[in-house]
PDB file of C-alpha atoms in Angstrom:
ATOM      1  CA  UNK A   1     -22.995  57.615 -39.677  1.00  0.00           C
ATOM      2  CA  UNK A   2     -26.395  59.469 -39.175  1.00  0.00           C
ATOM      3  CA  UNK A   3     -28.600  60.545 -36.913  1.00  0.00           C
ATOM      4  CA  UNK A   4     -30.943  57.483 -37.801  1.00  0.00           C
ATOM      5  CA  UNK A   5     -28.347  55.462 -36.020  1.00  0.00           C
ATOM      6  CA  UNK A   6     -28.275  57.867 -33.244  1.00  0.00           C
ATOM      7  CA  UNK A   7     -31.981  57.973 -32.802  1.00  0.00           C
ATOM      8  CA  UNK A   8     -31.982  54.475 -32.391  1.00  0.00           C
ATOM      9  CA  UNK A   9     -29.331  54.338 -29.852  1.00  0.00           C
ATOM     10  CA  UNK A  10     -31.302  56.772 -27.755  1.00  0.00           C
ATOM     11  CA  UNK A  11     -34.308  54.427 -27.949  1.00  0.00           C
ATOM     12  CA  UNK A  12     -32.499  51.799 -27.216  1.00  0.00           C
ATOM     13  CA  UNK A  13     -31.066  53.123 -24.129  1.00  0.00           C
ATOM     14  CA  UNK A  14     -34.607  54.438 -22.783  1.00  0.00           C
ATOM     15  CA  UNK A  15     -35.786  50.613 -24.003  1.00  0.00           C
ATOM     16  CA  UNK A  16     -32.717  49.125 -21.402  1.00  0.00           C
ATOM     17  CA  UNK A  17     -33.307  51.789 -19.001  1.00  0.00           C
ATOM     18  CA  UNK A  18     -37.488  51.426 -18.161  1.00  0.00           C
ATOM     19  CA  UNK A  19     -37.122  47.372 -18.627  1.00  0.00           C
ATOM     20  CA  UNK A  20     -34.723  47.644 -15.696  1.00  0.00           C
ATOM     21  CA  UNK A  21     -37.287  50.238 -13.846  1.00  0.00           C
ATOM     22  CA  UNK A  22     -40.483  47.542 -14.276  1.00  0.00           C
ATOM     23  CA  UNK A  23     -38.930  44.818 -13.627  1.00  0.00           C
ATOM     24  CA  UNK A  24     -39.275  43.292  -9.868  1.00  0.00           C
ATOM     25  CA  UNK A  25     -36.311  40.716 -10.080  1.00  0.00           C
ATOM     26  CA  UNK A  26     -33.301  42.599  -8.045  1.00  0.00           C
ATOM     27  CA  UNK A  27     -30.956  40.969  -9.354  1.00  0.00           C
ATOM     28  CA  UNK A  28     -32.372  41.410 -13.264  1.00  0.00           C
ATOM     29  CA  UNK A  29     -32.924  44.976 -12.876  1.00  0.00           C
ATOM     30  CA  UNK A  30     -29.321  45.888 -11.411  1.00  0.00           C
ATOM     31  CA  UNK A  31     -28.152  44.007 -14.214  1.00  0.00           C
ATOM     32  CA  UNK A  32     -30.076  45.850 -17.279  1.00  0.00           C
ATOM     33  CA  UNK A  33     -29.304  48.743 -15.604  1.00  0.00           C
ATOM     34  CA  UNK A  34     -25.757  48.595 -16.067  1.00  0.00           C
ATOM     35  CA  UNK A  35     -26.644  47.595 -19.670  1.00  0.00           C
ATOM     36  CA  UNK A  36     -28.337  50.729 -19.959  1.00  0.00           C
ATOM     37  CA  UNK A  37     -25.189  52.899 -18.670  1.00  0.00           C
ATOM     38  CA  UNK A  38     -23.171  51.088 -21.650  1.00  0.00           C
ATOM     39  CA  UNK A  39     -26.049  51.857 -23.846  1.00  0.00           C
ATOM     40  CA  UNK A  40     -25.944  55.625 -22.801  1.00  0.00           C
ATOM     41  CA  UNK A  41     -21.797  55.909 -23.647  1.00  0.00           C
ATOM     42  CA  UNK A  42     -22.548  54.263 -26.583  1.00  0.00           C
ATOM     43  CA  UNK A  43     -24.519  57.105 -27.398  1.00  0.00           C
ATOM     44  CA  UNK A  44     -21.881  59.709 -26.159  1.00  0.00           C
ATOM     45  CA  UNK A  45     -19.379  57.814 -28.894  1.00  0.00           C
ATOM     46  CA  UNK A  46     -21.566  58.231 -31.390  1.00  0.00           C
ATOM     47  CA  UNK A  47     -22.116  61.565 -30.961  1.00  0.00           C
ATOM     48  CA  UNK A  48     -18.961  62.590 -31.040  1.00  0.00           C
ATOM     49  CA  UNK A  49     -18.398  60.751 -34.045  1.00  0.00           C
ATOM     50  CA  UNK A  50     -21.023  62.446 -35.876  1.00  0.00           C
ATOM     51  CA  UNK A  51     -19.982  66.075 -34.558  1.00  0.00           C
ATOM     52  CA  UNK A  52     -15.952  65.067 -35.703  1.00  0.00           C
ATOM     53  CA  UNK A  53     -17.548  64.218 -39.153  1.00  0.00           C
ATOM     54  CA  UNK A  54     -19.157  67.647 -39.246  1.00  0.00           C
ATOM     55  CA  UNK A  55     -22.894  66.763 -39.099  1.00  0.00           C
ATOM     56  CA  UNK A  56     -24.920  67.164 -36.122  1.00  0.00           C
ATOM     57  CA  UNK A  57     -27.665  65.026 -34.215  1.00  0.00           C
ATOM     58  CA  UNK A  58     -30.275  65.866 -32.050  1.00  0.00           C
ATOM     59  CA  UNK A  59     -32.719  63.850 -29.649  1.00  0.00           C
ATOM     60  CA  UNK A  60     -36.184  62.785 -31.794  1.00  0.00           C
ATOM     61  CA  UNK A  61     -37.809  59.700 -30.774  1.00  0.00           C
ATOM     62  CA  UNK A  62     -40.378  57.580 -32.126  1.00  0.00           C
ATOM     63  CA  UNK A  63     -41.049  54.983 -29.437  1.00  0.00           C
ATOM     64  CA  UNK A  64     -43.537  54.441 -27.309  1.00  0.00           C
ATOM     65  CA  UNK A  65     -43.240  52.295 -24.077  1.00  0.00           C
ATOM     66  CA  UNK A  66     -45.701  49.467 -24.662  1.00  0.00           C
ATOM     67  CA  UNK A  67     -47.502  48.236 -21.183  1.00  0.00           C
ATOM     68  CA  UNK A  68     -46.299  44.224 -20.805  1.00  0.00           C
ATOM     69  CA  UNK A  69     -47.763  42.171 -18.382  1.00  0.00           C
ATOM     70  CA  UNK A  70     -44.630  39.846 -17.710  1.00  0.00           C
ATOM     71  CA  UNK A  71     -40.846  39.876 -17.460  1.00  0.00           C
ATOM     72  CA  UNK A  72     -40.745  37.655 -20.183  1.00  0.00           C
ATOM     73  CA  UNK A  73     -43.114  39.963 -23.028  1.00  0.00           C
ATOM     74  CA  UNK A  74     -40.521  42.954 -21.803  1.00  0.00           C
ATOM     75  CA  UNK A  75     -37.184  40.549 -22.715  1.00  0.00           C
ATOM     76  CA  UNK A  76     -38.622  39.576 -25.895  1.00  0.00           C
ATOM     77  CA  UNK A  77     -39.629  42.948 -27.271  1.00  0.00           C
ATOM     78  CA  UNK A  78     -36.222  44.134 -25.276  1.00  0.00           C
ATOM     79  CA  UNK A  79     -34.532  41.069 -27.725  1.00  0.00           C
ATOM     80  CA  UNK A  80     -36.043  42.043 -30.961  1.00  0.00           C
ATOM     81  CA  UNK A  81     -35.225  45.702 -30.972  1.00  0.00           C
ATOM     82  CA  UNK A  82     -31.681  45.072 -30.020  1.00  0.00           C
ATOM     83  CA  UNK A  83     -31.572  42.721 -32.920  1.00  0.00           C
ATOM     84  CA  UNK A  84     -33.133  44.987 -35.542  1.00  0.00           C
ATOM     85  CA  UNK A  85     -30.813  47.775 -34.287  1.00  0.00           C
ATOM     86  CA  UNK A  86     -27.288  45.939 -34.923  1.00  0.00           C
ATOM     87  CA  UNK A  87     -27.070  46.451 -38.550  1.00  0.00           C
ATOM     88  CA  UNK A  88     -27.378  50.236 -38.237  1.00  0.00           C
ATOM     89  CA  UNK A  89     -23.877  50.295 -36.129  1.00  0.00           C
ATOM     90  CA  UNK A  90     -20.740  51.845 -38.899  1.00  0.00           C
ATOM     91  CA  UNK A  91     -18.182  48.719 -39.644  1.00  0.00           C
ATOM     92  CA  UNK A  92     -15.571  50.406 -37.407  1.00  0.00           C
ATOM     93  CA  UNK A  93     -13.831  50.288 -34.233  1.00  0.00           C
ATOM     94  CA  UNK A  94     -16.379  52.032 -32.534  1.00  0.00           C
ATOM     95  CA  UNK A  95     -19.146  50.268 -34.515  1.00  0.00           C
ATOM     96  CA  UNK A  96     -17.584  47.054 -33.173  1.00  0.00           C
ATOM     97  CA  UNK A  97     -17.248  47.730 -30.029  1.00  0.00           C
ATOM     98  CA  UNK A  98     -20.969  48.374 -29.804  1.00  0.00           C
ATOM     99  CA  UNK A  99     -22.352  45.183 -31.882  1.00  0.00           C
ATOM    100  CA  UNK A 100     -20.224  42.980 -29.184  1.00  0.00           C
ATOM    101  CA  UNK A 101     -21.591  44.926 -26.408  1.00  0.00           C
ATOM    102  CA  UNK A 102     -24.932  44.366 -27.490  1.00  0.00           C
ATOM    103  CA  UNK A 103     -24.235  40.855 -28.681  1.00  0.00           C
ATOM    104  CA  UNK A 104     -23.542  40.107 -24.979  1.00  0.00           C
ATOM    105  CA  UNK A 105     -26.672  41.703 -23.765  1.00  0.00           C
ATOM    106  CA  UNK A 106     -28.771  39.656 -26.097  1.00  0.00           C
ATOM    107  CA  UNK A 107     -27.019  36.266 -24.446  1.00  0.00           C
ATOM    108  CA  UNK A 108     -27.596  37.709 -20.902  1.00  0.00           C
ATOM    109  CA  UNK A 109     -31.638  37.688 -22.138  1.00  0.00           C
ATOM    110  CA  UNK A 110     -31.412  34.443 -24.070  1.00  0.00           C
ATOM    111  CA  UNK A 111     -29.918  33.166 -20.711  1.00  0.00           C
ATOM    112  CA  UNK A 112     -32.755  34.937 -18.767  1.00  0.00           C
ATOM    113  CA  UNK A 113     -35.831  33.583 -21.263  1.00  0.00           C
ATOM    114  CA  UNK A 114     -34.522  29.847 -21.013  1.00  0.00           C
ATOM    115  CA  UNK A 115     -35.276  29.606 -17.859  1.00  0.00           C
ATOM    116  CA  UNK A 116     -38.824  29.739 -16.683  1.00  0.00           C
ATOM    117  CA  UNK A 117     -38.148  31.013 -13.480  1.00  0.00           C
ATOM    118  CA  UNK A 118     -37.085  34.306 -14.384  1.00  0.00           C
ATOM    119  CA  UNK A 119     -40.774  34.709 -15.533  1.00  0.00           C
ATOM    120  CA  UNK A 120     -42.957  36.865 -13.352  1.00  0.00           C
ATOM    121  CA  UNK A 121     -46.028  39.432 -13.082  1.00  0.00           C
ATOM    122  CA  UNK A 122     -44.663  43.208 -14.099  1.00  0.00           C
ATOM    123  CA  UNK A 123     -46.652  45.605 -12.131  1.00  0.00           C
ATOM    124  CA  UNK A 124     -45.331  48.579 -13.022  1.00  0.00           C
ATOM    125  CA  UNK A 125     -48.068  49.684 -15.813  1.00  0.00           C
ATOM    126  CA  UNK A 126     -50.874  48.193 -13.558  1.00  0.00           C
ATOM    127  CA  UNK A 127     -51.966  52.077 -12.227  1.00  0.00           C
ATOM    128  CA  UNK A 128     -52.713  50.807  -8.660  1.00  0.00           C
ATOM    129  CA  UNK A 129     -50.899  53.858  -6.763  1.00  0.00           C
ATOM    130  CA  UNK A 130     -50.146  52.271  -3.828  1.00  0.00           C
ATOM    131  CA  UNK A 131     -47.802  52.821  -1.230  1.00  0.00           C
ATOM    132  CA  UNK A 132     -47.152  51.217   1.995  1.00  0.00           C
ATOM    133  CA  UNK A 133     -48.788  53.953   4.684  1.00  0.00           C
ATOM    134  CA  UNK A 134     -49.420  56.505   2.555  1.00  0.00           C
ATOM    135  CA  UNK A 135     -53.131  58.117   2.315  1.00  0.00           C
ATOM    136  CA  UNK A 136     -54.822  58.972  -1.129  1.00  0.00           C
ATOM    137  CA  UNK A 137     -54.029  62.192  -1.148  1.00  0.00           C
ATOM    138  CA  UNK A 138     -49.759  62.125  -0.085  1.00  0.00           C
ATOM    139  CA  UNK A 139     -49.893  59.188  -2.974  1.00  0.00           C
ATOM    140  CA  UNK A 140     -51.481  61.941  -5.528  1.00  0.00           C
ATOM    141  CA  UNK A 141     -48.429  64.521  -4.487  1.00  0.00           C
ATOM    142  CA  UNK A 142     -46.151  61.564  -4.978  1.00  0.00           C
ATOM    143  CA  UNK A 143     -47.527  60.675  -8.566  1.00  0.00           C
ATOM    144  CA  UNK A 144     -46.851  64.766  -9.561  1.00  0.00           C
ATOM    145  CA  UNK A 145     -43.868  64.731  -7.899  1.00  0.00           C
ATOM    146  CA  UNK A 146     -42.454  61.796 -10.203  1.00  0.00           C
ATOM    147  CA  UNK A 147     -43.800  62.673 -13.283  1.00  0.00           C
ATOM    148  CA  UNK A 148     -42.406  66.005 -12.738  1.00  0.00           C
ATOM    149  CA  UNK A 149     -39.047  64.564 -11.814  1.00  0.00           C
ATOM    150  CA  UNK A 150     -38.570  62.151 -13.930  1.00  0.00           C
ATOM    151  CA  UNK A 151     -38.874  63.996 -17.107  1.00  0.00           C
ATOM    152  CA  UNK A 152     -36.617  66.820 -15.334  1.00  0.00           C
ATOM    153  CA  UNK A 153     -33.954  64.345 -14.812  1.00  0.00           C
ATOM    154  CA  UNK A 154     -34.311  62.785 -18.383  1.00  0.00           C
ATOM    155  CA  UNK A 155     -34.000  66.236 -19.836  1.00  0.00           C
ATOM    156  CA  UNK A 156     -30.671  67.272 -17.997  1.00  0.00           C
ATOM    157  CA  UNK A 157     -29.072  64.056 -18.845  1.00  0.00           C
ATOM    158  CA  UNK A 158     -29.661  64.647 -22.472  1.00  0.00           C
ATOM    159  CA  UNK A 159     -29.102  68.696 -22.117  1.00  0.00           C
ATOM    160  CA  UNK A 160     -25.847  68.339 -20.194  1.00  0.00           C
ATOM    161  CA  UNK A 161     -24.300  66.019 -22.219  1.00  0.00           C
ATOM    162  CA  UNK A 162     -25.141  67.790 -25.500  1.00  0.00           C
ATOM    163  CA  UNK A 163     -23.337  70.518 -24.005  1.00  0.00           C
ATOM    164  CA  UNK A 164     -21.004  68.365 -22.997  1.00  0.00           C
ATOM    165  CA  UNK A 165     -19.723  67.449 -26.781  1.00  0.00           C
ATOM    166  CA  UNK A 166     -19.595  70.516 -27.843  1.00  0.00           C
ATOM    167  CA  UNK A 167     -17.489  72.122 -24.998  1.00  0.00           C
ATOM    168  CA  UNK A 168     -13.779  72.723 -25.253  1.00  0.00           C
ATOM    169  CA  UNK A 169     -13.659  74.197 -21.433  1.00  0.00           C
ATOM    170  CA  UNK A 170     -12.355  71.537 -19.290  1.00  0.00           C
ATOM    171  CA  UNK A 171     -14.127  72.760 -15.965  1.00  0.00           C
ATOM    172  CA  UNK A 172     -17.114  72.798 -18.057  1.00  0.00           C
ATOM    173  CA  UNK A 173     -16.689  69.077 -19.075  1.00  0.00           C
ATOM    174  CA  UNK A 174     -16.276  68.212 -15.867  1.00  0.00           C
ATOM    175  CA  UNK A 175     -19.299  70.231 -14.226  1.00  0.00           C
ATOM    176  CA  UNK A 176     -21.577  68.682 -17.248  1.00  0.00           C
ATOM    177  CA  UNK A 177     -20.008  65.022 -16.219  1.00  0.00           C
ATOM    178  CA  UNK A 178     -21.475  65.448 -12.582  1.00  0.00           C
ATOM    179  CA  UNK A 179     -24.465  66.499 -13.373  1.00  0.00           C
ATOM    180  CA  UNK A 180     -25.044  64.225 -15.989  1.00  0.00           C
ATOM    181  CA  UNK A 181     -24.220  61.121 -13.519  1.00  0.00           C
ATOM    182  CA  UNK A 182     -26.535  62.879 -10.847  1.00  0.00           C
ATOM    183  CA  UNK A 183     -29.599  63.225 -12.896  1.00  0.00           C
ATOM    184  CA  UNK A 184     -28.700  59.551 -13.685  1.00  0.00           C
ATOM    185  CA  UNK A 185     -29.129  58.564 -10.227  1.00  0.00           C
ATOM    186  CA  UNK A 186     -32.196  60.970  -9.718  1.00  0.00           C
ATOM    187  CA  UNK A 187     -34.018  59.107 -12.651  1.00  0.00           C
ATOM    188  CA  UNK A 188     -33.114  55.646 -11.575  1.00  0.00           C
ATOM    189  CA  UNK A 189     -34.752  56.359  -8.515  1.00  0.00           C
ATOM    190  CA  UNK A 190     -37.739  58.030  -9.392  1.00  0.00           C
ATOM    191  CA  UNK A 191     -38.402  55.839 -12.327  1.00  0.00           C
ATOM    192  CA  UNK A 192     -38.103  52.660  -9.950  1.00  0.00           C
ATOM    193  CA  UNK A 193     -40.424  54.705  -7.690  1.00  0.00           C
ATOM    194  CA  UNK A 194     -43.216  54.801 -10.627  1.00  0.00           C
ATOM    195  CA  UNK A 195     -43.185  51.513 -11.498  1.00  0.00           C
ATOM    196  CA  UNK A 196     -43.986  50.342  -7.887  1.00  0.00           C
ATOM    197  CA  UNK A 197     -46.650  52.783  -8.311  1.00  0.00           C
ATOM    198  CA  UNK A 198     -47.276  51.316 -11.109  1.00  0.00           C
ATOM    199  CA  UNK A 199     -47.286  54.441 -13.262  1.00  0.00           C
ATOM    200  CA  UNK A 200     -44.117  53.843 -15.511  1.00  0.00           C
ATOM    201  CA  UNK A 201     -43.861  55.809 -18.368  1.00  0.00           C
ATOM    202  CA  UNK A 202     -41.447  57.093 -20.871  1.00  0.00           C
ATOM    203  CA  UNK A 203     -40.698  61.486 -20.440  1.00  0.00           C
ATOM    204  CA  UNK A 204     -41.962  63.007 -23.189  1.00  0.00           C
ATOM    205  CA  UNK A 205     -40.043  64.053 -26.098  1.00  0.00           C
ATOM    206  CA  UNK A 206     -36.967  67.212 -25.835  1.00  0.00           C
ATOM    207  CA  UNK A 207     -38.101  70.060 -28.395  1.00  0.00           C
ATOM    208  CA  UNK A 208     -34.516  71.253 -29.546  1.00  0.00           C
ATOM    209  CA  UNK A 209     -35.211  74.431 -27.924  1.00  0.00           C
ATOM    210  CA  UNK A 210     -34.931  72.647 -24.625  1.00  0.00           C
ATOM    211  CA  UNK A 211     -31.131  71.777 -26.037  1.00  0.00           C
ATOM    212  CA  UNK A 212     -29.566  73.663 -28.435  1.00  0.00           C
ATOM    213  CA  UNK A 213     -28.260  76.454 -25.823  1.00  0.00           C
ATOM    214  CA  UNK A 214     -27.446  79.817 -27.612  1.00  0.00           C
ATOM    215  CA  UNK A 215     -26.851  81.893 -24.321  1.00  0.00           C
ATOM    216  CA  UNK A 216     -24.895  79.943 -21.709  1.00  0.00           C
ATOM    217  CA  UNK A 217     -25.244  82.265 -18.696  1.00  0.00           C
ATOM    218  CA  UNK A 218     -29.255  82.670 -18.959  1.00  0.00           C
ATOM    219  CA  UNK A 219     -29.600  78.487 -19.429  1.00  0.00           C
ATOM    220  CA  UNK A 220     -27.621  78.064 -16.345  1.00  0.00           C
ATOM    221  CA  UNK A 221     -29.141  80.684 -14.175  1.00  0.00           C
ATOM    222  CA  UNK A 222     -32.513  79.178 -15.342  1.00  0.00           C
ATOM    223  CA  UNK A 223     -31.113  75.965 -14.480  1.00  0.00           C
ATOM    224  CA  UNK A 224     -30.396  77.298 -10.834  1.00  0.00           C
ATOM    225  CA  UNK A 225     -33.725  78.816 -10.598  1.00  0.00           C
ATOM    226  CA  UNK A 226     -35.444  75.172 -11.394  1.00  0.00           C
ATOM    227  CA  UNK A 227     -33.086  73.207  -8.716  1.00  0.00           C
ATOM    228  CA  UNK A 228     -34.447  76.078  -6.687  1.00  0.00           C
ATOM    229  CA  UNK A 229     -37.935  74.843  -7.582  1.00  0.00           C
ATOM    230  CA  UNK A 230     -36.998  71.131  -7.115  1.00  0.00           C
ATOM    231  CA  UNK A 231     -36.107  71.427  -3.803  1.00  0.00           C
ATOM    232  CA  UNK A 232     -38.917  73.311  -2.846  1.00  0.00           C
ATOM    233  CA  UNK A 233     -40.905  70.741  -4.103  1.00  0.00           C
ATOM    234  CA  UNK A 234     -38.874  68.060  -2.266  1.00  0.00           C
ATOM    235  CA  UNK A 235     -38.837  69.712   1.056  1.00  0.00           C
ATOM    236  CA  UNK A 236     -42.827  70.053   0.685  1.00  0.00           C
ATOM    237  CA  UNK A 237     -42.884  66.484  -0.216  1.00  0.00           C
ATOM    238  CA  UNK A 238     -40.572  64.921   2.259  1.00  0.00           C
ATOM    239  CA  UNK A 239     -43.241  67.368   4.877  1.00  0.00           C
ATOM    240  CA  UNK A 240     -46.092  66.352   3.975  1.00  0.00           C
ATOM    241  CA  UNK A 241     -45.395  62.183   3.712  1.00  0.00           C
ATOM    242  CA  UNK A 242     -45.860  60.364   7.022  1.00  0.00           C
ATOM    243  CA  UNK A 243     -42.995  57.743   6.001  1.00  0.00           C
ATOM    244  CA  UNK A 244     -39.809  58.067   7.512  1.00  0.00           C
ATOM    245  CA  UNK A 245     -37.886  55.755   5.166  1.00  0.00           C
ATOM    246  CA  UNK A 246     -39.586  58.118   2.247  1.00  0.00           C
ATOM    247  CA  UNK A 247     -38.827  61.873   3.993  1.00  0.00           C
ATOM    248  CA  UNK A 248     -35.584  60.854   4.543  1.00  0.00           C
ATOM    249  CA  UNK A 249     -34.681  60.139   0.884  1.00  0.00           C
ATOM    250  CA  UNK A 250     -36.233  63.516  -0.215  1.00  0.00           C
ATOM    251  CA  UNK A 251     -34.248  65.336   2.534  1.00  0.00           C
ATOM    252  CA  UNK A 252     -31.207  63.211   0.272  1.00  0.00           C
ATOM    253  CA  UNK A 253     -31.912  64.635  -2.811  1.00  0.00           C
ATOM    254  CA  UNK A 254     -32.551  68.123  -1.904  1.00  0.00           C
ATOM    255  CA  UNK A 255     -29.590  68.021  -0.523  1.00  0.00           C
ATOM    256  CA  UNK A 256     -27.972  67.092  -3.365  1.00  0.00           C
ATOM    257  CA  UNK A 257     -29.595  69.303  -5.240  1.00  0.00           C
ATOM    258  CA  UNK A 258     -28.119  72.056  -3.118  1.00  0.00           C
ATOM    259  CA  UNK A 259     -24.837  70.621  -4.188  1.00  0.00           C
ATOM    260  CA  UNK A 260     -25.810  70.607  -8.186  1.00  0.00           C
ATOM    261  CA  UNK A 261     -26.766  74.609  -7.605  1.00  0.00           C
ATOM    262  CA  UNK A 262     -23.287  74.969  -6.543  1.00  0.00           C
ATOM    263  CA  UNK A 263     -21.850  72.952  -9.763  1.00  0.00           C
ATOM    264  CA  UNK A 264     -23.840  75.409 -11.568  1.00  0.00           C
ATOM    265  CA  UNK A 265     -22.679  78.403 -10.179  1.00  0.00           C
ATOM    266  CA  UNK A 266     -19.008  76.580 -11.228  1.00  0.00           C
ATOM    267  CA  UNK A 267     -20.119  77.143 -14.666  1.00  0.00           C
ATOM    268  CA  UNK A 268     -21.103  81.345 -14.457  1.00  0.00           C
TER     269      UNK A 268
END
């Protein structure tokens, strides 16, 4: 096993994860989505595999997030890569259990591109930035908020469960296993958020800096200090919108954020 097959799994599971965010179907999205959470454990497998063998991964990408037009462009490129990626998977239990996984994603899509009426417009890419009552300029904090967000998110995911495989400490694995399914939840949100913005895009890359932890104690006070930050920025977002539905959820997730300093402080 290498990291080449790891690297791919990654992409894969960011490929899963933003077709669910720009699609509009419901009932599509929820399902990729839940793809994407298999895709994401397939990942965890594999790195532990790697680390039991005694060589190491880390998170490199080369992807980019091509702008489709229609559900149908985004199943087909969706299709292709999951095909091209099955013959990387080891012949073992675990490599098994991921080709059959992924063979039963690719029939959910040749299900979906049969039919014609699971075709529609994707407007996430289209850059309109519109949102219900909002005025130009609470639609411009929005957009910073998200992009700030949403890489955020993407990054703790990948930091926390790095951390995560390499920890003995059960508190510790269990701390890293609540964040990680937070910032899950965070990043579904905001990235659905984007793309009916219609700003979805992939975060950019993790330098292994960001990652490979050295001192414990100064990455989680840091990480305190920048849920600190977050819900400042929340609290002056969820002010300064005149939507109810939308200062509501931001008063949600500072909350919980409140609750994920906490978790932290679990880990000092």
């Amino acid at each position: 096993m290498t990291n080449k097959t790891y690297q791919k799994k990654h992409e894969l599971w960011l490929s899963i994860l933003f077709a669910s965010f720009a699609i509009n179907d419901e009932a599509i999205k929820s399902r990729l989505y839940d793809f994407s959470q298999i895709a994401f454990r397939h990942m965890k497998w594999l790195g532990n595999d790697i680390l039991e063998s005694g060589k190491d991964y880390n998170y490199d990408r080369e992807m980019a997030l091509l702008k489709r037009e229609s559900n149908f462009e985004i199943l087909k490129a969706l299709k292709e890569e999951i095909e091209a990626t099955q013959a990387l998977y080891p012949d073992t239990i675990l490599g098994e259990r991921i080709k059959t996984d992924d063979t039963y994603l690719l029939q959910y899509i040749s299900e979906l591109l049969a039919n014609p009426a699971n075709d529609a417009k994707v407007t996430a890419f289209n850059m309109e930035r519109k949102w219900e009552d909002l005025d130009q300029s609470q639609v411009d904090a929005l957009t910073l908020f998200l992009f700030e967000e949403s890489y955020k998110e993407y990054e703790l995911i990948l930091v926390y469960a790095y951390m995560q495989a390499r920890t003995k400490n059960v508190l510790h694995f269990n701390v890293f296993q609540d964040l990680v399914d937070e910032s899950h939840f965070h990043l579904k949100s905001f990235g659905n958020m984007m793309a009916k913005l219609g700003i979805l895009a992939l975060p950019r890359e993790l330098h292994e800096m960001t990652y490979v932890v050295k001192d414990l104690d100064k990455f989680v006070k840091d990480g305190i200090a920048e849920e600190e930050a977050a819900k400042e920025m929340c609290k002056e977002l969820s002010d300064s919108i005149k939507d109810e539905k939308l200062s509501k959820f931001f008063d949600f997730i500072n909350y919980q954020e409140s609750y994920h300093i906490e978790l932290m402080k679990k880990l000092l």
